[in-house]
Amino acid sequence: MIATESRTVLLKVADLDDEFAELILGEYSENFDLIPSNKLQSAIRRVTLAQKAVPVLCGSALKNKGVQPLLDAITLYLPAPHERSYEFLQWYNDDDLCALAFKVLHDKCRGPLVFIRIYSGSLKPQSAVYNINKSCTERMSRLLLPFADQQIEIPSLMPGNIALAVGLKQSATGDTLVSSKVSAVAAARQAGRSAGGEQRNTGDIERLLLAGVEVPEPVFFCTIEPPSMAKQQGTV
């Protein structure tokens, strides 16, 4: 027999998802034990994507308890990159790169390592990218997939994925990276048309396209910089 707690979960999901409710009231009304697990998982996913409820899992990373079910739940219930709808992506073509630099590490040997998350397009080593924030073009040398304190070199990066880019000297936290200045200008023009057809300064529109990281105002601010590039390694 199915446990009382499990029945409660089934009924709660049915309250939030009409398709699953039809299964509960119809085909499986006589025996909840016969409900296929994939039917329940699909219903939970629909409820999650509709933002009607949030799955809650328990565990302990310290004791390695519940970690695998959490990873499985991320795959089962959260949206894939192509299922997400970002307003700014409508201004880019499907193949155009749109990426966010959301963190920078300084490696003694490799120099700045920039964490990049891809929203559209793709990225490969030796690619040139245009930084909208800095109004400059940079070329990355390698792409690395981080695993704790180890990095594995990868041949490409697709939408929804995160990797480390080596060779970006100017990019900082919150910068938006695109394929080229041409694609940035085209996206700015498209954004201008979406705003009502008003002709705006291209630079102003480009700033509107940024999906940066909001950093709270510091209580105390101090910048420490080496006097020269030769002495930079000793300050990292």
Short mmCIF file of C-alpha atoms in Angstrom, two decimals:
data_model
loop_
_atom_site.label_atom_id
_atom_site.label_comp_id
_atom_site.label_asym_id
_atom_site.label_seq_id
_atom_site.Cartn_x
_atom_site.Cartn_y
_atom_site.Cartn_z
CA MET A 1 0.00 0.00 0.00
CA ILE A 2 1.15 3.50 -0.72
CA ALA A 3 2.09 5.50 2.40
CA THR A 4 -0.17 8.26 3.71
CA GLU A 5 2.60 10.82 3.14
CA SER A 6 2.94 9.69 -0.47
CA ARG A 7 -0.80 9.97 -1.00
CA THR A 8 -0.66 13.52 0.33
CA VAL A 9 2.11 14.39 -2.15
CA LEU A 10 0.14 12.90 -5.03
CA LEU A 11 -2.98 14.85 -4.11
CA LYS A 12 -1.02 18.09 -3.73
CA VAL A 13 0.53 17.65 -7.16
CA ALA A 14 -2.91 16.86 -8.57
CA ASP A 15 -4.25 20.11 -7.09
CA LEU A 16 -1.62 22.02 -9.07
CA ASP A 17 -1.60 20.06 -12.33
CA ASP A 18 -4.82 19.27 -14.22
CA GLU A 19 -3.23 16.57 -16.39
CA PHE A 20 -2.05 14.62 -13.34
CA ALA A 21 -5.40 15.20 -11.63
CA GLU A 22 -7.12 13.43 -14.53
CA LEU A 23 -4.90 10.39 -13.95
CA ILE A 24 -5.67 10.40 -10.22
CA LEU A 25 -9.42 10.67 -10.76
CA GLY A 26 -9.58 8.39 -13.78
CA GLU A 27 -7.22 5.61 -14.79
CA TYR A 28 -5.52 5.17 -11.39
CA SER A 29 -8.36 6.15 -9.04
CA GLU A 30 -8.67 2.60 -7.69
CA ASN A 31 -4.98 2.08 -6.93
CA PHE A 32 -2.42 4.86 -6.61
CA ASP A 33 0.34 2.25 -6.47
CA LEU A 34 -0.02 1.74 -10.21
CA ILE A 35 0.84 5.35 -11.09
CA PRO A 36 4.09 5.25 -13.13
CA SER A 37 6.91 7.23 -11.57
CA ASN A 38 7.57 9.05 -14.84
CA LYS A 39 3.99 10.39 -14.79
CA LEU A 40 4.55 11.87 -11.34
CA GLN A 41 7.96 13.26 -12.33
CA SER A 42 6.48 14.90 -15.44
CA ALA A 43 3.74 16.48 -13.33
CA ILE A 44 6.24 17.82 -10.79
CA ARG A 45 8.28 19.25 -13.64
CA ARG A 46 5.27 21.03 -15.14
CA VAL A 47 4.36 22.46 -11.74
CA THR A 48 7.96 23.63 -11.21
CA LEU A 49 8.26 25.23 -14.64
CA ALA A 50 4.95 27.00 -14.11
CA GLN A 51 6.36 28.32 -10.80
CA LYS A 52 3.37 26.97 -8.89
CA ALA A 53 5.56 25.06 -6.42
CA VAL A 54 9.20 24.32 -5.63
CA PRO A 55 10.49 20.77 -4.96
CA VAL A 56 12.27 20.48 -1.60
CA LEU A 57 14.98 17.89 -0.99
CA CYS A 58 16.85 17.12 2.21
CA GLY A 59 20.45 16.05 2.59
CA SER A 60 23.92 16.84 3.86
CA ALA A 61 26.85 17.71 1.60
CA LEU A 62 29.20 17.20 4.55
CA LYS A 63 28.09 13.58 4.97
CA ASN A 64 27.41 13.06 1.25
CA LYS A 65 23.75 12.33 1.93
CA GLY A 66 21.11 13.23 -0.62
CA VAL A 67 23.57 14.78 -3.07
CA GLN A 68 22.80 12.43 -5.97
CA PRO A 69 18.99 12.82 -5.62
CA LEU A 70 19.50 16.60 -5.67
CA LEU A 71 21.50 16.39 -8.90
CA ASP A 72 18.89 14.07 -10.40
CA ALA A 73 16.13 16.51 -9.38
CA ILE A 74 17.94 19.37 -11.12
CA THR A 75 17.95 17.34 -14.32
CA LEU A 76 14.38 16.11 -13.95
CA TYR A 77 12.55 19.24 -12.83
CA LEU A 78 14.44 22.39 -13.78
CA PRO A 79 14.23 23.92 -17.29
CA ALA A 80 16.79 23.17 -19.97
CA PRO A 81 18.55 26.20 -21.51
CA HIS A 82 16.31 26.17 -24.60
CA GLU A 83 13.23 26.23 -22.36
CA ARG A 84 14.19 29.48 -20.66
CA SER A 85 12.92 32.76 -22.05
CA TYR A 86 15.19 35.78 -21.59
CA GLU A 87 13.92 39.09 -22.89
CA PHE A 88 17.30 40.23 -24.17
CA LEU A 89 17.75 37.12 -26.35
CA GLN A 90 15.06 38.32 -28.74
CA TRP A 91 17.51 40.99 -29.87
CA TYR A 92 20.09 38.41 -31.01
CA ASN A 93 20.06 35.84 -33.80
CA ASP A 94 20.03 32.21 -32.68
CA ASP A 95 23.67 31.68 -33.63
CA ASP A 96 24.91 34.95 -32.11
CA LEU A 97 26.96 34.64 -28.95
CA CYS A 98 25.55 36.23 -25.81
CA ALA A 99 27.45 35.41 -22.63
CA LEU A 100 27.93 36.79 -19.15
CA ALA A 101 31.27 37.05 -17.35
CA PHE A 102 30.13 36.59 -13.76
CA LYS A 103 33.36 35.94 -11.86
CA VAL A 104 37.11 36.44 -12.29
CA LEU A 105 39.90 34.43 -10.67
CA HIS A 106 43.59 35.26 -10.86
CA ASP A 107 45.88 32.31 -11.51
CA LYS A 108 49.61 32.71 -10.93
CA CYS A 109 50.46 30.90 -14.17
CA ARG A 110 47.50 31.58 -16.48
CA GLY A 111 46.60 35.07 -15.36
CA PRO A 112 42.90 36.09 -15.18
CA LEU A 113 40.44 33.19 -15.45
CA VAL A 114 36.95 34.42 -16.34
CA PHE A 115 33.87 32.38 -15.47
CA ILE A 116 31.48 32.60 -18.43
CA ARG A 117 27.87 31.49 -18.72
CA ILE A 118 26.50 31.11 -22.27
CA TYR A 119 22.93 32.25 -22.99
CA SER A 120 22.94 31.85 -26.77
CA GLY A 121 25.33 30.85 -29.53
CA SER A 122 28.51 28.91 -28.81
CA LEU A 123 32.11 29.54 -27.91
CA LYS A 124 35.34 27.85 -28.94
CA PRO A 125 39.01 28.32 -28.00
CA GLN A 126 40.88 31.00 -29.93
CA SER A 127 37.57 32.86 -30.45
CA ALA A 128 37.40 36.63 -30.53
CA VAL A 129 34.62 38.19 -28.43
CA TYR A 130 33.36 41.73 -28.11
CA ASN A 131 32.95 43.13 -24.60
CA ILE A 132 30.02 45.56 -24.63
CA ASN A 133 30.91 47.06 -21.25
CA LYS A 134 34.51 47.81 -22.19
CA SER A 135 33.83 48.46 -25.91
CA CYS A 136 36.75 46.27 -26.86
CA THR A 137 37.50 43.00 -28.65
CA GLU A 138 39.46 40.26 -26.90
CA ARG A 139 40.64 36.80 -27.91
CA MET A 140 40.50 33.86 -25.52
CA SER A 141 43.12 31.17 -25.81
CA ARG A 142 41.47 28.22 -24.05
CA LEU A 143 38.24 27.04 -22.44
CA LEU A 144 38.45 25.08 -19.20
CA LEU A 145 35.80 23.10 -17.35
CA PRO A 146 36.36 23.54 -13.59
CA PHE A 147 36.18 20.58 -11.21
CA ALA A 148 37.03 21.87 -7.72
CA ASP A 149 40.73 22.81 -7.97
CA GLN A 150 41.21 21.06 -11.33
CA GLN A 151 40.41 22.29 -14.84
CA ILE A 152 39.82 20.19 -17.95
CA GLU A 153 40.28 21.75 -21.37
CA ILE A 154 37.17 21.56 -23.56
CA PRO A 155 36.67 22.14 -27.33
CA SER A 156 33.48 24.22 -27.12
CA LEU A 157 30.84 25.71 -24.84
CA MET A 158 27.10 25.58 -25.54
CA PRO A 159 24.09 27.51 -24.13
CA GLY A 160 23.37 26.93 -20.45
CA ASN A 161 26.91 25.80 -19.66
CA ILE A 162 29.63 27.44 -17.58
CA ALA A 163 33.37 27.38 -18.19
CA LEU A 164 36.58 29.27 -17.53
CA ALA A 165 38.00 31.42 -20.31
CA VAL A 166 41.75 31.96 -20.45
CA GLY A 167 43.22 35.03 -22.10
CA LEU A 168 40.58 37.69 -21.42
CA LYS A 169 42.55 40.55 -19.88
CA GLN A 170 39.91 43.29 -19.88
CA SER A 171 36.73 41.39 -18.94
CA ALA A 172 35.40 41.81 -15.40
CA THR A 173 32.48 40.62 -13.29
CA GLY A 174 29.16 41.55 -14.89
CA ASP A 175 30.48 42.17 -18.41
CA THR A 176 28.41 41.02 -21.39
CA LEU A 177 30.28 39.26 -24.19
CA VAL A 178 28.96 38.93 -27.75
CA SER A 179 30.28 37.65 -31.07
CA SER A 180 31.40 41.00 -32.46
CA LYS A 181 30.72 44.71 -32.40
CA VAL A 182 28.53 44.24 -35.46
CA SER A 183 26.23 41.82 -33.61
CA ALA A 184 26.13 44.20 -30.63
CA VAL A 185 25.05 47.10 -32.82
CA ALA A 186 22.46 44.93 -34.57
CA ALA A 187 21.07 43.85 -31.20
CA ALA A 188 20.97 47.48 -30.08
CA ARG A 189 18.98 48.46 -33.16
CA GLN A 190 16.56 45.59 -32.58
CA ALA A 191 16.15 46.69 -28.96
CA GLY A 192 15.44 50.21 -30.16
CA ARG A 193 12.69 48.98 -32.48
CA SER A 194 11.23 46.90 -29.64
CA ALA A 195 11.17 50.02 -27.47
CA GLY A 196 8.78 51.71 -29.86
CA GLY A 197 10.83 52.58 -32.89
CA GLU A 198 12.54 55.55 -31.28
CA GLN A 199 15.98 56.41 -32.58
CA ARG A 200 18.39 56.29 -29.68
CA ASN A 201 22.08 56.64 -29.24
CA THR A 202 23.63 53.24 -29.95
CA GLY A 203 25.86 53.42 -26.88
CA ASP A 204 22.86 54.08 -24.62
CA ILE A 205 20.99 51.08 -26.02
CA GLU A 206 24.04 48.85 -25.69
CA ARG A 207 24.16 49.65 -21.99
CA LEU A 208 20.54 48.58 -21.72
CA LEU A 209 21.45 45.15 -23.09
CA LEU A 210 23.77 44.27 -20.23
CA ALA A 211 22.72 41.47 -17.89
CA GLY A 212 25.24 42.36 -15.23
CA VAL A 213 25.72 41.33 -11.63
CA GLU A 214 24.32 43.69 -9.02
CA VAL A 215 26.92 44.34 -6.33
CA PRO A 216 25.78 46.09 -3.13
CA GLU A 217 27.49 49.29 -2.09
CA PRO A 218 30.59 48.51 0.01
CA VAL A 219 30.93 49.72 3.57
CA PHE A 220 34.64 50.25 2.92
CA PHE A 221 36.30 50.44 -0.49
CA CYS A 222 39.99 49.93 -1.23
CA THR A 223 41.85 49.00 -4.40
CA ILE A 224 45.27 47.32 -4.30
CA GLU A 225 47.23 47.19 -7.53
CA PRO A 226 50.84 46.16 -8.26
CA PRO A 227 53.15 48.94 -9.44
CA SER A 228 53.99 46.95 -12.58
CA MET A 229 53.06 43.76 -14.45
CA ALA A 230 56.39 42.25 -13.40
CA LYS A 231 55.32 42.42 -9.75
CA GLN A 232 51.75 41.29 -10.29
CA GLN A 233 52.48 37.62 -9.55
CA GLY A 234 53.64 38.41 -6.05
CA THR A 235 50.38 40.20 -5.21
CA VAL A 236 48.01 37.45 -6.34
#
